[in-house]
Amino acid sequence: MRLFLTLIISLLACFAIPATAADTYYVQEDFTAATGVLYQGSVADATFTYHPEGGYYEVDNLKGETGVMATLTDSFSAYELSADLEFYQMNVDADAYAGLIYDYQESGDGKASFYLFAIFPDGYYCVWSVDKDSRRTYVQNLTATPLVNRAGRNTLRVKAEANQFEVFLNGQLLSRFRDYAQDHGGVGVFTSGGTLTRFRAFRWMVDEAQYARKMAVGGSFSFVKEQGLPAVFSDDFTSPAWLEGESGRAIFKY
């Protein structure tokens, strides 16, 4: 099995919804609206689409030969991430797998490092650590599990706290481990080449103390200073307030 990464879709997580527990839902996506925090569009042979009529996020990578992902780049070190995943369609010769990206980071030259908790429709799971888009190592080896629902939805969940991690499948703990490659970052979803997946009930719940510190510094859009107050962002572009630079073939410049 090979993992090739040619697509990194990086967006800021933007919908913060407070919870009453010790943690806070930083992102909740049921995909019942036409737009949301995850990327929509086409890159290379893959398309990313919201389907509000069915309440799912579809990643159509049937024509692709490499894995693709959509990520949220806001960074935390203590959080829980979960989503429901369905392998909706696969090419006969595809090495199909999909799952959750966590502790996602980008280097100065735009190379991505992250963990991937993946399941396979033939009844396996693993956790990979990917360093700068290229070097991949097993954190948790490819392991057979009867918990994989081969014909329907699977609920994947990751609990991260600095260098300690737990991964769950369909409500059952698969593994508890430590790894020191990453200790904070963003999150996302991943789909291998030759595969069409559907994601539902995407949840990113962060430690409340971290959430409060982030909101105090910049807010969920880095310009709303206090949650709960009405605010409108405007920019006449007379002074830099947005990030400038290049991403792929796109240039962002004042």
Tab-separated table of C-alpha atoms in Angstrom:
chain	number	residue	atom	x	y	z
A	1	MET	CA	0.000	0.000	0.000
A	2	ARG	CA	1.317	3.408	-0.946
A	3	LEU	CA	0.385	6.838	0.259
A	4	PHE	CA	0.916	9.709	-2.130
A	5	LEU	CA	-0.162	13.212	-1.236
A	6	THR	CA	-0.653	15.792	-3.939
A	7	LEU	CA	-3.497	17.871	-2.560
A	8	ILE	CA	-3.604	19.965	0.570
A	9	ILE	CA	-6.711	22.086	1.029
A	10	SER	CA	-6.113	24.343	4.038
A	11	LEU	CA	-8.860	26.515	5.470
A	12	LEU	CA	-9.378	28.231	8.803
A	13	ALA	CA	-11.934	26.623	11.087
A	14	CYS	CA	-14.509	29.318	11.617
A	15	PHE	CA	-17.715	28.199	13.331
A	16	ALA	CA	-17.232	28.107	17.097
A	17	ILE	CA	-20.167	26.694	19.062
A	18	PRO	CA	-19.896	26.711	22.857
A	19	ALA	CA	-20.734	23.587	24.853
A	20	THR	CA	-21.570	23.267	28.512
A	21	ALA	CA	-18.968	20.596	29.256
A	22	ALA	CA	-15.273	21.101	30.004
A	23	ASP	CA	-14.603	21.129	26.272
A	24	THR	CA	-15.934	23.292	23.468
A	25	TYR	CA	-17.077	22.360	19.982
A	26	TYR	CA	-14.825	24.411	17.772
A	27	VAL	CA	-16.406	22.973	14.624
A	28	GLN	CA	-19.667	21.103	14.158
A	29	GLU	CA	-20.621	20.130	10.615
A	30	ASP	CA	-23.739	18.155	9.735
A	31	PHE	CA	-23.498	19.254	6.088
A	32	THR	CA	-27.139	20.306	6.002
A	33	ALA	CA	-26.293	23.766	4.624
A	34	ALA	CA	-24.966	24.555	1.154
A	35	THR	CA	-21.669	25.851	2.527
A	36	GLY	CA	-19.509	25.303	5.585
A	37	VAL	CA	-15.941	25.181	6.832
A	38	LEU	CA	-14.612	22.395	4.608
A	39	TYR	CA	-13.415	22.986	1.050
A	40	GLN	CA	-15.744	22.682	-1.917
A	41	GLY	CA	-14.449	22.490	-5.463
A	42	SER	CA	-12.195	20.506	-7.741
A	43	VAL	CA	-8.459	20.017	-7.649
A	44	ALA	CA	-6.789	17.722	-10.173
A	45	ASP	CA	-9.077	14.677	-10.493
A	46	ALA	CA	-10.840	15.041	-7.132
A	47	THR	CA	-14.003	16.945	-6.238
A	48	PHE	CA	-15.195	18.017	-2.777
A	49	THR	CA	-18.915	18.714	-2.400
A	50	TYR	CA	-21.510	19.484	0.274
A	51	HIS	CA	-24.806	17.588	-0.137
A	52	PRO	CA	-27.299	19.306	2.187
A	53	GLU	CA	-30.185	17.183	0.911
A	54	GLY	CA	-28.456	14.090	2.267
A	55	GLY	CA	-26.419	15.666	5.068
A	56	TYR	CA	-22.995	14.521	3.926
A	57	TYR	CA	-19.674	15.773	2.545
A	58	GLU	CA	-18.560	13.844	-0.511
A	59	VAL	CA	-14.980	13.368	-1.667
A	60	ASP	CA	-15.016	11.920	-5.181
A	61	ASN	CA	-11.522	10.669	-5.908
A	62	LEU	CA	-12.519	7.804	-8.208
A	63	LYS	CA	-10.403	9.166	-11.067
A	64	GLY	CA	-7.473	10.037	-8.839
A	65	GLU	CA	-4.343	7.967	-8.452
A	66	THR	CA	-3.188	9.675	-5.259
A	67	GLY	CA	-4.739	10.425	-1.887
A	68	VAL	CA	-6.433	13.764	-1.250
A	69	MET	CA	-7.430	15.631	1.892
A	70	ALA	CA	-9.308	18.684	3.096
A	71	THR	CA	-7.849	20.238	6.252
A	72	LEU	CA	-8.551	22.961	8.799
A	73	THR	CA	-5.314	24.638	9.835
A	74	ASP	CA	-6.206	26.149	13.205
A	75	SER	CA	-3.880	24.526	15.727
A	76	PHE	CA	-4.603	22.915	19.104
A	77	SER	CA	-2.768	20.372	21.258
A	78	ALA	CA	-5.710	18.909	23.222
A	79	TYR	CA	-8.884	17.978	21.385
A	80	GLU	CA	-11.219	15.276	20.121
A	81	LEU	CA	-12.033	14.789	16.459
A	82	SER	CA	-14.763	12.545	15.081
A	83	ALA	CA	-16.706	11.867	11.898
A	84	ASP	CA	-18.866	9.209	10.286
A	85	LEU	CA	-17.270	7.688	7.187
A	86	GLU	CA	-18.820	5.611	4.411
A	87	PHE	CA	-16.948	3.995	1.531
A	88	TYR	CA	-19.585	4.729	-1.086
A	89	GLN	CA	-17.782	3.528	-4.204
A	90	MET	CA	-14.366	2.072	-5.082
A	91	ASN	CA	-12.559	1.088	-8.239
A	92	VAL	CA	-11.952	-2.650	-8.510
A	93	ASP	CA	-8.169	-2.264	-8.535
A	94	ALA	CA	-8.033	0.552	-5.950
A	95	ASP	CA	-6.141	0.218	-2.691
A	96	ALA	CA	-9.002	1.899	-0.858
A	97	TYR	CA	-8.704	3.571	2.533
A	98	ALA	CA	-9.904	6.776	4.177
A	99	GLY	CA	-9.983	8.472	7.547
A	100	LEU	CA	-9.134	11.427	9.741
A	101	ILE	CA	-6.175	13.800	9.563
A	102	TYR	CA	-4.989	15.209	12.891
A	103	ASP	CA	-2.107	17.330	14.257
A	104	TYR	CA	-1.785	18.837	10.780
A	105	GLN	CA	1.047	21.366	10.330
A	106	GLU	CA	2.724	23.117	7.406
A	107	SER	CA	6.401	24.027	7.143
A	108	GLY	CA	7.648	27.361	5.848
A	109	ASP	CA	7.844	25.992	2.309
A	110	GLY	CA	4.286	24.626	2.449
A	111	LYS	CA	5.083	20.969	3.140
A	112	ALA	CA	2.558	19.189	5.333
A	113	SER	CA	3.170	16.975	8.350
A	114	PHE	CA	0.337	15.140	10.084
A	115	TYR	CA	-1.090	11.898	11.419
A	116	LEU	CA	-3.598	9.837	9.448
A	117	PHE	CA	-5.956	7.440	11.222
A	118	ALA	CA	-7.218	5.292	8.359
A	119	ILE	CA	-9.548	2.350	7.961
A	120	PHE	CA	-9.821	-0.055	5.033
A	121	PRO	CA	-13.116	-1.493	3.755
A	122	ASP	CA	-11.693	-5.013	3.908
A	123	GLY	CA	-11.424	-4.795	7.712
A	124	TYR	CA	-8.139	-3.144	8.710
A	125	TYR	CA	-6.966	0.059	10.380
A	126	CYS	CA	-3.642	1.841	10.910
A	127	VAL	CA	-2.149	5.177	11.980
A	128	TRP	CA	0.523	6.805	9.846
A	129	SER	CA	2.821	9.694	10.647
A	130	VAL	CA	3.618	11.712	7.514
A	131	ASP	CA	6.567	14.101	7.508
A	132	LYS	CA	6.565	16.988	5.024
A	133	ASP	CA	4.359	15.303	2.431
A	134	SER	CA	6.768	12.456	1.804
A	135	ARG	CA	8.215	10.282	4.558
A	136	ARG	CA	5.635	7.958	6.063
A	137	THR	CA	6.029	5.739	9.102
A	138	TYR	CA	3.596	3.466	10.888
A	139	VAL	CA	2.676	4.687	14.353
A	140	GLN	CA	0.166	1.865	14.625
A	141	ASN	CA	0.751	-1.017	12.227
A	142	LEU	CA	-1.850	-2.234	9.792
A	143	THR	CA	-4.127	-4.384	11.952
A	144	ALA	CA	-7.228	-6.443	11.239
A	145	THR	CA	-10.329	-5.510	13.220
A	146	PRO	CA	-13.888	-6.870	13.122
A	147	LEU	CA	-15.134	-3.379	14.035
A	148	VAL	CA	-14.979	-2.116	10.440
A	149	ASN	CA	-18.473	-1.894	8.975
A	150	ARG	CA	-17.730	-2.957	5.415
A	151	ALA	CA	-21.143	-2.088	4.000
A	152	GLY	CA	-22.123	1.095	5.822
A	153	ARG	CA	-21.052	3.937	8.065
A	154	ASN	CA	-18.116	3.866	10.441
A	155	THR	CA	-17.629	6.357	13.257
A	156	LEU	CA	-13.985	7.342	13.654
A	157	ARG	CA	-12.751	9.297	16.672
A	158	VAL	CA	-9.343	10.587	17.729
A	159	LYS	CA	-8.476	11.920	21.177
A	160	ALA	CA	-5.246	13.943	21.195
A	161	GLU	CA	-3.439	15.451	24.150
A	162	ALA	CA	0.069	16.632	23.265
A	163	ASN	CA	1.995	13.406	22.552
A	164	GLN	CA	-0.708	11.020	23.817
A	165	PHE	CA	-3.344	9.655	21.473
A	166	GLU	CA	-6.329	7.350	21.447
A	167	VAL	CA	-8.185	6.144	18.355
A	168	PHE	CA	-11.688	4.714	18.391
A	169	LEU	CA	-13.821	2.947	15.802
A	170	ASN	CA	-17.577	2.595	16.157
A	171	GLY	CA	-17.432	3.395	19.858
A	172	GLN	CA	-14.624	0.971	20.721
A	173	LEU	CA	-11.048	1.881	21.653
A	174	LEU	CA	-8.636	0.512	19.051
A	175	SER	CA	-5.360	1.783	20.442
A	176	ARG	CA	-3.798	4.065	23.046
A	177	PHE	CA	-0.248	5.233	22.310
A	178	ARG	CA	2.393	7.960	22.467
A	179	ASP	CA	4.268	9.497	19.553
A	180	TYR	CA	6.551	12.505	19.421
A	181	ALA	CA	6.510	13.504	15.752
A	182	GLN	CA	3.737	16.077	16.336
A	183	ASP	CA	2.138	17.544	19.441
A	184	HIS	CA	-0.371	20.037	18.022
A	185	GLY	CA	-2.035	21.055	14.792
A	186	GLY	CA	-5.172	21.108	12.692
A	187	VAL	CA	-7.503	18.386	11.469
A	188	GLY	CA	-9.221	17.108	8.347
A	189	VAL	CA	-10.440	14.185	6.257
A	190	PHE	CA	-8.603	11.934	3.786
A	191	THR	CA	-9.619	9.753	0.828
A	192	SER	CA	-7.330	7.470	-1.173
A	193	GLY	CA	-7.136	7.318	-4.965
A	194	GLY	CA	-9.825	5.344	-6.770
A	195	THR	CA	-12.270	5.902	-3.918
A	196	LEU	CA	-15.460	7.904	-3.313
A	197	THR	CA	-16.272	8.581	0.340
A	198	ARG	CA	-18.990	10.367	2.249
A	199	PHE	CA	-18.446	12.008	5.631
A	200	ARG	CA	-21.148	12.957	8.133
A	201	ALA	CA	-21.284	14.473	11.634
A	202	PHE	CA	-17.840	16.098	11.559
A	203	ARG	CA	-16.947	17.265	15.104
A	204	TRP	CA	-13.852	19.019	16.440
A	205	MET	CA	-14.021	19.573	20.199
A	206	VAL	CA	-11.107	21.411	21.801
A	207	ASP	CA	-9.930	21.922	25.364
A	208	GLU	CA	-11.886	24.850	26.784
A	209	ALA	CA	-8.812	26.607	28.210
A	210	GLN	CA	-7.057	26.509	24.829
A	211	TYR	CA	-10.207	27.749	23.145
A	212	ALA	CA	-10.521	30.680	25.548
A	213	ARG	CA	-6.891	31.700	25.000
A	214	LYS	CA	-7.312	31.599	21.235
A	215	MET	CA	-10.479	33.666	21.324
A	216	ALA	CA	-8.845	36.245	23.594
A	217	VAL	CA	-5.979	36.692	21.159
A	218	GLY	CA	-7.809	36.852	17.881
A	219	GLY	CA	-11.190	35.193	17.720
A	220	SER	CA	-12.227	32.481	15.310
A	221	PHE	CA	-11.437	34.715	12.324
A	222	SER	CA	-8.482	36.437	14.039
A	223	PHE	CA	-10.362	39.709	14.154
A	224	VAL	CA	-13.408	39.114	16.372
A	225	LYS	CA	-11.903	39.897	19.759
A	226	GLU	CA	-14.688	38.707	22.023
A	227	GLN	CA	-17.150	35.950	21.373
A	228	GLY	CA	-20.809	36.894	21.727
A	229	LEU	CA	-20.487	40.506	20.611
A	230	PRO	CA	-21.839	41.581	17.220
A	231	ALA	CA	-18.993	42.377	14.855
A	232	VAL	CA	-18.496	43.152	11.197
A	233	PHE	CA	-15.183	42.916	9.393
A	234	SER	CA	-14.335	45.447	6.727
A	235	ASP	CA	-11.127	46.172	4.862
A	236	ASP	CA	-10.414	49.025	2.462
A	237	PHE	CA	-7.033	47.435	1.701
A	238	THR	CA	-5.040	50.536	2.641
A	239	SER	CA	-2.981	48.558	5.136
A	240	PRO	CA	-2.173	44.829	5.350
A	241	ALA	CA	-4.588	42.783	7.467
A	242	TRP	CA	-4.845	39.583	5.436
A	243	LEU	CA	-2.020	37.124	4.865
A	244	GLU	CA	-0.083	37.604	1.646
A	245	GLY	CA	1.855	34.969	-0.272
A	246	GLU	CA	1.492	32.125	-2.743
A	247	SER	CA	-0.404	28.841	-2.636
A	248	GLY	CA	0.091	26.616	-5.652
A	249	ARG	CA	-0.468	28.859	-8.644
A	250	ALA	CA	-2.485	31.416	-6.686
A	251	ILE	CA	-1.014	34.713	-5.460
A	252	PHE	CA	-2.533	36.726	-2.590
A	253	LYS	CA	-1.343	40.321	-2.511
A	254	TYR	CA	-2.410	43.778	-1.388
